[in-house]
Coordinates of C-alpha atoms and ligand atoms in Angstrom, one line a residue:
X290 CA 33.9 -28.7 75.5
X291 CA 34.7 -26.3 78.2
X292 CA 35.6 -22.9 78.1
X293 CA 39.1 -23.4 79.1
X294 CA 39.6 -26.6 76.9
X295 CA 38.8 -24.7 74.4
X296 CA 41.1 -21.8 74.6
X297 CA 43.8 -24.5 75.3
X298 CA 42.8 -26.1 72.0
X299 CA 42.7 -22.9 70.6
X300 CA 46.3 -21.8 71.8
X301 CA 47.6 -25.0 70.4
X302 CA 46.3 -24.4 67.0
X303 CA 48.0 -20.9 66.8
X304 CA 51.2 -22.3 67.5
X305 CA 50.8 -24.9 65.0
X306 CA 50.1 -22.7 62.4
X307 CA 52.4 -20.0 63.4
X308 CA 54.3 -20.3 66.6
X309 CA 56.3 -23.3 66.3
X310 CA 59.8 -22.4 64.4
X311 CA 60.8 -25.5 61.9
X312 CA 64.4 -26.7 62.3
X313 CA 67.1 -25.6 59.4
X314 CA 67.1 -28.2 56.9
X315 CA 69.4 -30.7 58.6
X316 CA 72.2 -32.9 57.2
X317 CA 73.4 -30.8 54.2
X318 CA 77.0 -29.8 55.2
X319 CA 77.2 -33.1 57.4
X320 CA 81.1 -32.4 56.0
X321 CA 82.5 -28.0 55.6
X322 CA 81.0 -27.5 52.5
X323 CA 82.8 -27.2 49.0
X324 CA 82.3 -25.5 45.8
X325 CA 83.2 -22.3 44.0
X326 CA 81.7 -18.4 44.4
X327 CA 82.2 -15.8 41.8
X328 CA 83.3 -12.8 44.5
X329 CA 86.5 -12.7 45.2
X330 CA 87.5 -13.0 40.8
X331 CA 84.5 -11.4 39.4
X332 CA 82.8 -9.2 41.8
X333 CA 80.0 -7.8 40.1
X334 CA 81.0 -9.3 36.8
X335 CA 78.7 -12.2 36.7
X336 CA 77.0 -13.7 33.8
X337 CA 75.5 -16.4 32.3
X338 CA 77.9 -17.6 30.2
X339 CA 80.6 -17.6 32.7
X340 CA 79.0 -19.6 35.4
X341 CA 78.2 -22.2 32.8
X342 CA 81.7 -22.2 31.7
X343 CA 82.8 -22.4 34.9
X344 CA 80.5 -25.2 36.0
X345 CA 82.2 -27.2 32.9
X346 CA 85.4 -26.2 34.4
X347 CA 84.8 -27.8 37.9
X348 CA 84.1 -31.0 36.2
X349 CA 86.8 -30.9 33.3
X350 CA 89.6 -29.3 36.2
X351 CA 89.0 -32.3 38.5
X352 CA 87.2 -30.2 40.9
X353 CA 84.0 -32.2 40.8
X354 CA 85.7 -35.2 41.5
X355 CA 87.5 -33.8 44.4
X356 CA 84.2 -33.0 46.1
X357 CA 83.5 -29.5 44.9
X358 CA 79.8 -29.5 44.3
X359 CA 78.4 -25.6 44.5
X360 CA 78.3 -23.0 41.7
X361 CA 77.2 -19.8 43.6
X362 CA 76.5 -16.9 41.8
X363 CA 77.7 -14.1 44.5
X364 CA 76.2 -10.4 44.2
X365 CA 74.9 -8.3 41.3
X366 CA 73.0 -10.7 40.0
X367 CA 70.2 -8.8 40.1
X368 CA 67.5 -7.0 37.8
X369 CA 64.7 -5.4 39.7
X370 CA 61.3 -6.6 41.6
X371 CA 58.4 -6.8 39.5
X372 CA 55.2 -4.8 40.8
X373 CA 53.8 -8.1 43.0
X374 CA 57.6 -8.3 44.3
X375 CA 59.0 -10.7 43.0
X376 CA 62.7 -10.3 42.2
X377 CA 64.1 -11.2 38.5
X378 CA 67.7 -11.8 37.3
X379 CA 69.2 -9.2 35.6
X380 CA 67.9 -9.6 32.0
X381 CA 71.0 -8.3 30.1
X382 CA 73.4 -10.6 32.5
X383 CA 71.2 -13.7 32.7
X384 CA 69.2 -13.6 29.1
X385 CA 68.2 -17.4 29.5
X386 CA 67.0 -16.9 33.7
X387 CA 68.0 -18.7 36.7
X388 CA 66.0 -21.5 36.3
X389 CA 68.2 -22.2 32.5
X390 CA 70.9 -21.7 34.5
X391 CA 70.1 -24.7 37.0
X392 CA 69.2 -26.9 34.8
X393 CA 72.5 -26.5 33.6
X394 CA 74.1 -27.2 36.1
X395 CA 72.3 -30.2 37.7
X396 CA 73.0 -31.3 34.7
X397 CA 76.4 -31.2 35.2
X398 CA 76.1 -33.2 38.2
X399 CA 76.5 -30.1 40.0
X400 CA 74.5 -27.8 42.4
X401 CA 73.9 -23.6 42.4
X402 CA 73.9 -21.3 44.5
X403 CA 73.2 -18.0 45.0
X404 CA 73.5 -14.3 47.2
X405 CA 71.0 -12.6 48.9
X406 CA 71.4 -10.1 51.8
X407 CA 69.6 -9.5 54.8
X408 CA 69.1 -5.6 54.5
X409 CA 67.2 -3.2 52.3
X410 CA 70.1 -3.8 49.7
X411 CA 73.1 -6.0 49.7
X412 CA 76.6 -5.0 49.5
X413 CA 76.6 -4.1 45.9
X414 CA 73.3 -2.0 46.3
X415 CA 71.1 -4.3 44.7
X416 CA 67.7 -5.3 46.0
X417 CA 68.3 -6.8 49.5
X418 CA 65.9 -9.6 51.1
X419 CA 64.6 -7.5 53.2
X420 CA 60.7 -7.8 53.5
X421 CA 60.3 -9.9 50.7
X422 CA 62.1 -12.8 52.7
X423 CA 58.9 -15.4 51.9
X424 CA 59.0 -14.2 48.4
X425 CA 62.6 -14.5 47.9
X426 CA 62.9 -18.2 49.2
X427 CA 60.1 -19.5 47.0
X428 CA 61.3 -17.6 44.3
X429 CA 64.9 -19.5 44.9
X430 CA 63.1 -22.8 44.9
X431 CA 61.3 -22.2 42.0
X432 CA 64.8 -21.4 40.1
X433 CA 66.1 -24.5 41.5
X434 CA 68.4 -23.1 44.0
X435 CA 70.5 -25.0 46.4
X436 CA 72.4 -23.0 48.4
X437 CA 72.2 -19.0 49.8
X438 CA 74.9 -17.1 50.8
X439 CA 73.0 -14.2 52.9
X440 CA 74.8 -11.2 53.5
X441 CA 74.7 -8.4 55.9
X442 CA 74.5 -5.0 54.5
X443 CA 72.3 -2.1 54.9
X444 CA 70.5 -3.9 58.0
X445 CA 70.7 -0.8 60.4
X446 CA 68.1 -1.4 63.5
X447 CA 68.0 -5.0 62.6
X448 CA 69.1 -7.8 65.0
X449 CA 70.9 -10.7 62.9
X450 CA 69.5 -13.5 64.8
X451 CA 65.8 -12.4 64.0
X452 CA 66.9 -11.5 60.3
X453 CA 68.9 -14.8 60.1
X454 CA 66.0 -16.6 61.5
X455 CA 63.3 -14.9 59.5
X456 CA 65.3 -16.3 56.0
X457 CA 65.5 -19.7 57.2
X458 CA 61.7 -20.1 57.8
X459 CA 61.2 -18.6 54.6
X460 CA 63.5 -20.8 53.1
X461 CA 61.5 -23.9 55.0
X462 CA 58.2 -22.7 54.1
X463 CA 59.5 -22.8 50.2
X464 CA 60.3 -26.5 50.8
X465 CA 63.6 -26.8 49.1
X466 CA 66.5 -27.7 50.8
X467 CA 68.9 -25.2 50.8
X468 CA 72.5 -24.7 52.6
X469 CA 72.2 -21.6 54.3
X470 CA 75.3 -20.0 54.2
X471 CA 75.0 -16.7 57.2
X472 CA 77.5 -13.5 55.9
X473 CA 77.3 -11.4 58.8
X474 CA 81.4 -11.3 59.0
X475 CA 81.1 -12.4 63.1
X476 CA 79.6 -9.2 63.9
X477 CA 77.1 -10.5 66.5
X478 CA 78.8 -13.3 67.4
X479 CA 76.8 -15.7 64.9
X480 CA 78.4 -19.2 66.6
X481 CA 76.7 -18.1 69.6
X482 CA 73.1 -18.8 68.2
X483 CA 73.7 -19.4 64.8
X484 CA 73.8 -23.7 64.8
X485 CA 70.0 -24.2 64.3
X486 CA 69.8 -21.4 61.8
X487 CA 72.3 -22.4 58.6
X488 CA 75.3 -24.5 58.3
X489 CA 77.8 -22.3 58.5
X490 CA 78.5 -18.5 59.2
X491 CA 81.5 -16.1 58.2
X492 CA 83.6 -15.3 61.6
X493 CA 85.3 -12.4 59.7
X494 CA 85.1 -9.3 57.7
X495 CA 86.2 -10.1 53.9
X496 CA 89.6 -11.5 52.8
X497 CA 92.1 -10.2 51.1
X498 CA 94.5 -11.7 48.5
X499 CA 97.8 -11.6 50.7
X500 CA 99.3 -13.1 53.0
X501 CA 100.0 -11.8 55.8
X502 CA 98.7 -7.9 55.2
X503 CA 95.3 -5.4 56.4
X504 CA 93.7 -3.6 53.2
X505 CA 92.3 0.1 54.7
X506 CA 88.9 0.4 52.8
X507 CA 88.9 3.8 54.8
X508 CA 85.2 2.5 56.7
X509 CA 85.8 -1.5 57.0
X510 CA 89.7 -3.3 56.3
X511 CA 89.9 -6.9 54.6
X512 CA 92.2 -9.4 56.1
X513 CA 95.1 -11.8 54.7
X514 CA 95.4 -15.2 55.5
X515 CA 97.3 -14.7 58.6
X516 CA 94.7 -12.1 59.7
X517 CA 91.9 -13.8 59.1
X518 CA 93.4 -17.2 61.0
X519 CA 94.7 -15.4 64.2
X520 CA 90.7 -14.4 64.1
X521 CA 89.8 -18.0 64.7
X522 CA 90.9 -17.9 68.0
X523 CA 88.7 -19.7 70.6
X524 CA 85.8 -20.6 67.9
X525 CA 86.5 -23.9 67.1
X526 CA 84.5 -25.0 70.1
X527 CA 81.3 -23.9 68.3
X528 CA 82.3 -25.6 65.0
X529 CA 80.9 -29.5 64.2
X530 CA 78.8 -31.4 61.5
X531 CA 76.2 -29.1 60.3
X532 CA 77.4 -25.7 61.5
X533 CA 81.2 -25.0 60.8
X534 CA 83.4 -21.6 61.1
X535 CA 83.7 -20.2 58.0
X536 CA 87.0 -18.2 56.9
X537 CA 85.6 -17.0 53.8
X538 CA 86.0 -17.8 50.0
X539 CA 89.6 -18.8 48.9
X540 CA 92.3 -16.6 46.9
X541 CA 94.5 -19.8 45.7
X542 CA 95.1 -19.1 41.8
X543 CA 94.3 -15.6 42.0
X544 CA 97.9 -14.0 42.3
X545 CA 98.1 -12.3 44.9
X546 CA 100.1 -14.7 46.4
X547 CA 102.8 -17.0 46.1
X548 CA 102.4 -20.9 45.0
X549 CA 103.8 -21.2 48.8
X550 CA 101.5 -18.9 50.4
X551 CA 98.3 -20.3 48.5
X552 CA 99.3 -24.0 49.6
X553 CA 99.6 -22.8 52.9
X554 CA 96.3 -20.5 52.8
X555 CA 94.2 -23.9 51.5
X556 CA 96.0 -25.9 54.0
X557 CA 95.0 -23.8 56.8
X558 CA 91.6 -23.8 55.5
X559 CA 91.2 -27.5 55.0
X560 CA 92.9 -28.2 58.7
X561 CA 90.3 -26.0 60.5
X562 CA 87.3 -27.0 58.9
X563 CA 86.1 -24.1 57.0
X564 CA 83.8 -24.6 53.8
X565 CA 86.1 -24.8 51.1
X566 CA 85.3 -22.4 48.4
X567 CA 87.3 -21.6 45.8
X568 CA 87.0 -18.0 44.5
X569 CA 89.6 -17.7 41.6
X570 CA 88.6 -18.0 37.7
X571 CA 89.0 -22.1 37.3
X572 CA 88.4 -21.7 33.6
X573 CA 92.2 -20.8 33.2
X574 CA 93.5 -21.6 36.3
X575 CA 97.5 -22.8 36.0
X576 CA 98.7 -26.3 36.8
X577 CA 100.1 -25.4 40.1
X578 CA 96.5 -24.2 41.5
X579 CA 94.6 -26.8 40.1
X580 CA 97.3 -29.1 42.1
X581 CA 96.8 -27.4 45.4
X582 CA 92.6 -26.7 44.9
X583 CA 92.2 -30.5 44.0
X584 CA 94.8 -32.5 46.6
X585 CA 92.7 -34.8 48.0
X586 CA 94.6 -36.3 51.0
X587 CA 94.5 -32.5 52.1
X588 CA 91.0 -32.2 51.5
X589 CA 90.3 -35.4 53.2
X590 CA 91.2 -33.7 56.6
X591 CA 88.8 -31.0 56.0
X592 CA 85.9 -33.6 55.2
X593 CA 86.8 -36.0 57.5
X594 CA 83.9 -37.1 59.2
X595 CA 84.1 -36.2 63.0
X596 CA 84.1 -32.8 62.2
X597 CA 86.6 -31.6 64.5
X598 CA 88.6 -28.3 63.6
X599 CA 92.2 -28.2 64.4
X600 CA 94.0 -26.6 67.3
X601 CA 97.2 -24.7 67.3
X602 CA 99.3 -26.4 69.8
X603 CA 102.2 -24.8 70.2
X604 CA 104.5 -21.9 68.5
X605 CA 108.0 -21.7 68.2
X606 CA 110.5 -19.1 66.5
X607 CA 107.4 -17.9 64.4
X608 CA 106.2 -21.4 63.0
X609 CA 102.9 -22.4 64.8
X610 CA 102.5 -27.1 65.1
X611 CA 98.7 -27.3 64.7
X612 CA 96.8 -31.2 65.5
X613 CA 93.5 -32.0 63.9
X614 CA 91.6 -35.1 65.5
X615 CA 90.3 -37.4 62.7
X616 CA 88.4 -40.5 62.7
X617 CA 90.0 -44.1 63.1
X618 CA 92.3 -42.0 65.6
X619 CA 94.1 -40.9 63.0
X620 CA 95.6 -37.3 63.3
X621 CA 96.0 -34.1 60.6
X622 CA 99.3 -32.0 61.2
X623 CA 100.3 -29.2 60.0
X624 CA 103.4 -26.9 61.0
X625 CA 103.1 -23.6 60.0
X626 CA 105.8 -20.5 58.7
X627 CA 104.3 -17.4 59.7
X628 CA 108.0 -16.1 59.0
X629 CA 109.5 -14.7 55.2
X630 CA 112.4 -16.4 55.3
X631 CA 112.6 -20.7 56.1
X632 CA 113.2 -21.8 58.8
X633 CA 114.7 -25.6 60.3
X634 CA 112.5 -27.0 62.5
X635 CA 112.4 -30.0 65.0
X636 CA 109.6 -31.7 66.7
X637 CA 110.8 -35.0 68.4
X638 CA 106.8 -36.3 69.2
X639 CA 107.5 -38.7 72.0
X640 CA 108.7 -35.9 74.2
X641 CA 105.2 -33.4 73.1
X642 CA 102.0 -33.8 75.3
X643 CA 99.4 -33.3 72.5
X644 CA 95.9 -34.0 74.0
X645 CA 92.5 -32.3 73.1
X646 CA 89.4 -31.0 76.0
X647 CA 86.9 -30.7 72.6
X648 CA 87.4 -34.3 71.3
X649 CA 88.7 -36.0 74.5
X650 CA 91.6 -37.0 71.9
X651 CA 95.6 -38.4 72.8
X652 CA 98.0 -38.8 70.7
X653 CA 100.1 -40.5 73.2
X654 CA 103.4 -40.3 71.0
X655 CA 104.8 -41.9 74.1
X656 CA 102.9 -45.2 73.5
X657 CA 101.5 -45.3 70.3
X658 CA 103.6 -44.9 66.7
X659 CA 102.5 -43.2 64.0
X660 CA 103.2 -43.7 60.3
X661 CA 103.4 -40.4 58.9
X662 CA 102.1 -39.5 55.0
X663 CA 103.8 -36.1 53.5
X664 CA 100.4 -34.5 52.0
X665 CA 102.3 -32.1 49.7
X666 CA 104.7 -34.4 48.0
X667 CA 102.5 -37.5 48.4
X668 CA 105.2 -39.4 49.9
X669 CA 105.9 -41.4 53.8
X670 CA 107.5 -39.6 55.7
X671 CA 109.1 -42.1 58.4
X672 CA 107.1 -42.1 61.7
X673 CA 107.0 -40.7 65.4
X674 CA 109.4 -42.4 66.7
X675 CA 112.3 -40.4 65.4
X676 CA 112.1 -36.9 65.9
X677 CA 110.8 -34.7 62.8
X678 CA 113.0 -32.3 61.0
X679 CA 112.8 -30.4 57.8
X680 CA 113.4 -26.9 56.3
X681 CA 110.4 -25.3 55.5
X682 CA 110.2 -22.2 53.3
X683 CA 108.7 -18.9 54.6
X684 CA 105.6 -18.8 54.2
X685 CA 105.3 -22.2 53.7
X686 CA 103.5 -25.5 55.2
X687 CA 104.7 -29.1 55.7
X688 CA 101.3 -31.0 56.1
X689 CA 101.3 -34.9 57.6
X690 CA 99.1 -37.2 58.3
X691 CA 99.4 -39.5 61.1
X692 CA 98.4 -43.0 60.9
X693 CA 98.2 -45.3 63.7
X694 CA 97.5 -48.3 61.9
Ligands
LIG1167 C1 80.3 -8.6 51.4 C2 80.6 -10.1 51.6 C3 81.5 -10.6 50.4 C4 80.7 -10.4 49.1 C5 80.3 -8.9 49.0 C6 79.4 -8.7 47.8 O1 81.4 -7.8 51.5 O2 81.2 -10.3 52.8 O3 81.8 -11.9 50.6 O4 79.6 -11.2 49.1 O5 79.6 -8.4 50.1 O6 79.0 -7.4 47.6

């Protein structure tokens, strides 16, 4: 072999062994994701015994069969690393371990997930990923771990592609798939490089249960629905199969708003794409927000499968008409009352140009007729060629979908 041969060989073999980046493990959020996170109820209450409970809540509620599959077990999870580094549950909080705690939940039909965080320590100020990235990941697949949620405090000098990038070859290198879920609240512009890295990354700081309001945490604010959806603006180019905008874990059933305002928050949710994670305690949850978690027809626009987010079309007197292409040309609509008090609205769709760059979609209203399904109240709702009208609540959504067959 000659010299140069040789060292070509050579150069090969490195980037074999080291070089050559794998792919994120493709194909598991084909459709936004859906489960349940313990955050937004629980914070740093976790525990054995709820999760379980709460994993024979998603199957006794309904939720199961409405397509929620993940249990994730958010922050404070954590006991400490051992002296080889290896991190254990927190013994007190998880007497039985993570891997009892799977088990239990496959067997339920069901998957689990859990929170890690790209920094020295995570947002609760438990052990962050940091360094032990490799360790972390096998340690994950050893437990039987199906999904991470990886956060993004306590990362100062880091860059969040590296970081992001770092987790998912660990994650590869453990060989289990798991949906990689990136926290790092938009901050460096994560649909940017983010689609071969997970399957979907926050686009905003954390949510807040309101509305339409801005919590002061003094350094960082959380957002209310409104906030959080006016944020979406210009992303849902990056958004597809695989790699979706995500809005954040839900509030529905958790009180601080309305029955209105949580149908509208899951309906804005569900119409552009975002993973739909229900963060409320579903072990008690009332009638009313099982109704709204577990609507199908609504969650069929989010998982419909071209895996196009909505667009907001137009806005009039404070209520916004938004159009979500589905499949079999079908179309998801949704008007929108960004106001307090109702309002009567009009659309007469032959006379509306609704047409979308992203999906090369036309609704042609001046051609084609559409049979129009109420998603709230389950009932038809006419069709396109009479002009809509209704009275819609404040705060409130009417939600259709339009069928042109
Ligand atoms: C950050 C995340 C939240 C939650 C908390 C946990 O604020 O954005 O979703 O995971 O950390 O400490």
């Amino acid at each position: 072999m000659n010299i140069r041969k040789g060292m070509v060989l050579g150069f090969m073999g490195i980037l074999a062994t080291s070089g050559a980046l794998a792919q994120k493990f493709e194909g598991l959020a084909k459709t936004p994701q859906m489960g349940w996170n313990s955050w937004n109820k629980f914070a740093c209450n976790v525990n054995e015994q709820m999760i379980r409970e709460t994993a024979d809540a998603m199957v006794s509620s309904g939720m199961k069969d409405a397509g929620y599959l993940y249990v994730n077990i958010d922050d404070c999870w954590h006991g400490e690393r051992d002296v080889k580094g290896f991190i254990h549950a927190n013994a007190e909080h998880f007497p039985s371990g993570m891997k009892a705690l799977s088990d239990y939940v496959h067997s339920k039909g069901l998957k689990l997930g859990i929170y890690s965080d790209a920094g020295w320590k995570t947002c609760g100020g438990r052990p962050g990923s940091r360094g032990y990235e490799y360790q972390d990941a096998l340690t994950y697949a050893e437990w039987g771990v199906d999904y991470l949620k990886y956060d993004w405090c306590e990362t100062n000098g880091l860059k969040a592609e590296g970081a992001y990038l770092t987790m998912r070859e660990a994650l590869r290198k453990a060989g289990r798939p798991v949906l990689f879920s990136l926290c790092e609240w938009g901050d460096n512009k994560p649909w940017d490089w983010a689609k071969p890295v997970g399957h979907s990354w926050r686009t905003t700081g954390d949510i807040w249960d309101c509305f339409d309001c801005i919590e002061d945490h003094g350094t960082w604010q959380s957002r209310g629905v409104l906030q959080i959806l006016d944020l979406q603006e210009g992303l849902r180019v990056h958004a597809g199969p695989d790699h979706w905008n995500d809005m954040d874990m839900m509030e529905v059933g958790n009180g601080g708003m309305s029955v209105n305002e949580d149908r509208a928050h899951f309906s804005i949710w569900a119409m552009l794409a975002s993973p739909l994670i229900a963060g409320n305690d579903i072990r008690s949850m009332s009638k009313e927000t099982a109704a709204i978690l577990t609507n199908k027809a609504v969650i069929a626009l989010n998982q419909d499968p071209l895996g196009v987010q909505a667009f907001k079309y137009a806005t009039r007197d404070g209520v916004e008409y938004w159009f979500k292409p589905l499949e079999n040309g079908d179309w998801g609509f949704m008007a929108l009352n960004r106001n307090k008090d109702a309002r009567k609205v009009s659309f007469d769709w032959k006379k509306e140009i609704v047409n979308d760059d992203l999906s090369k979609r036309d609704a042609a209203f001046g051609k084609t007729r559409y049979s129009l399904q109420n998603l709230w109240t389950g009932r038809a709702a006419g069709n396109t060629a009479k002009a809509l009208t209704a009275d819609l609540p404040g705060h409130d959504v009417l939600v259709l979908r339009l069928s042109a067959r």
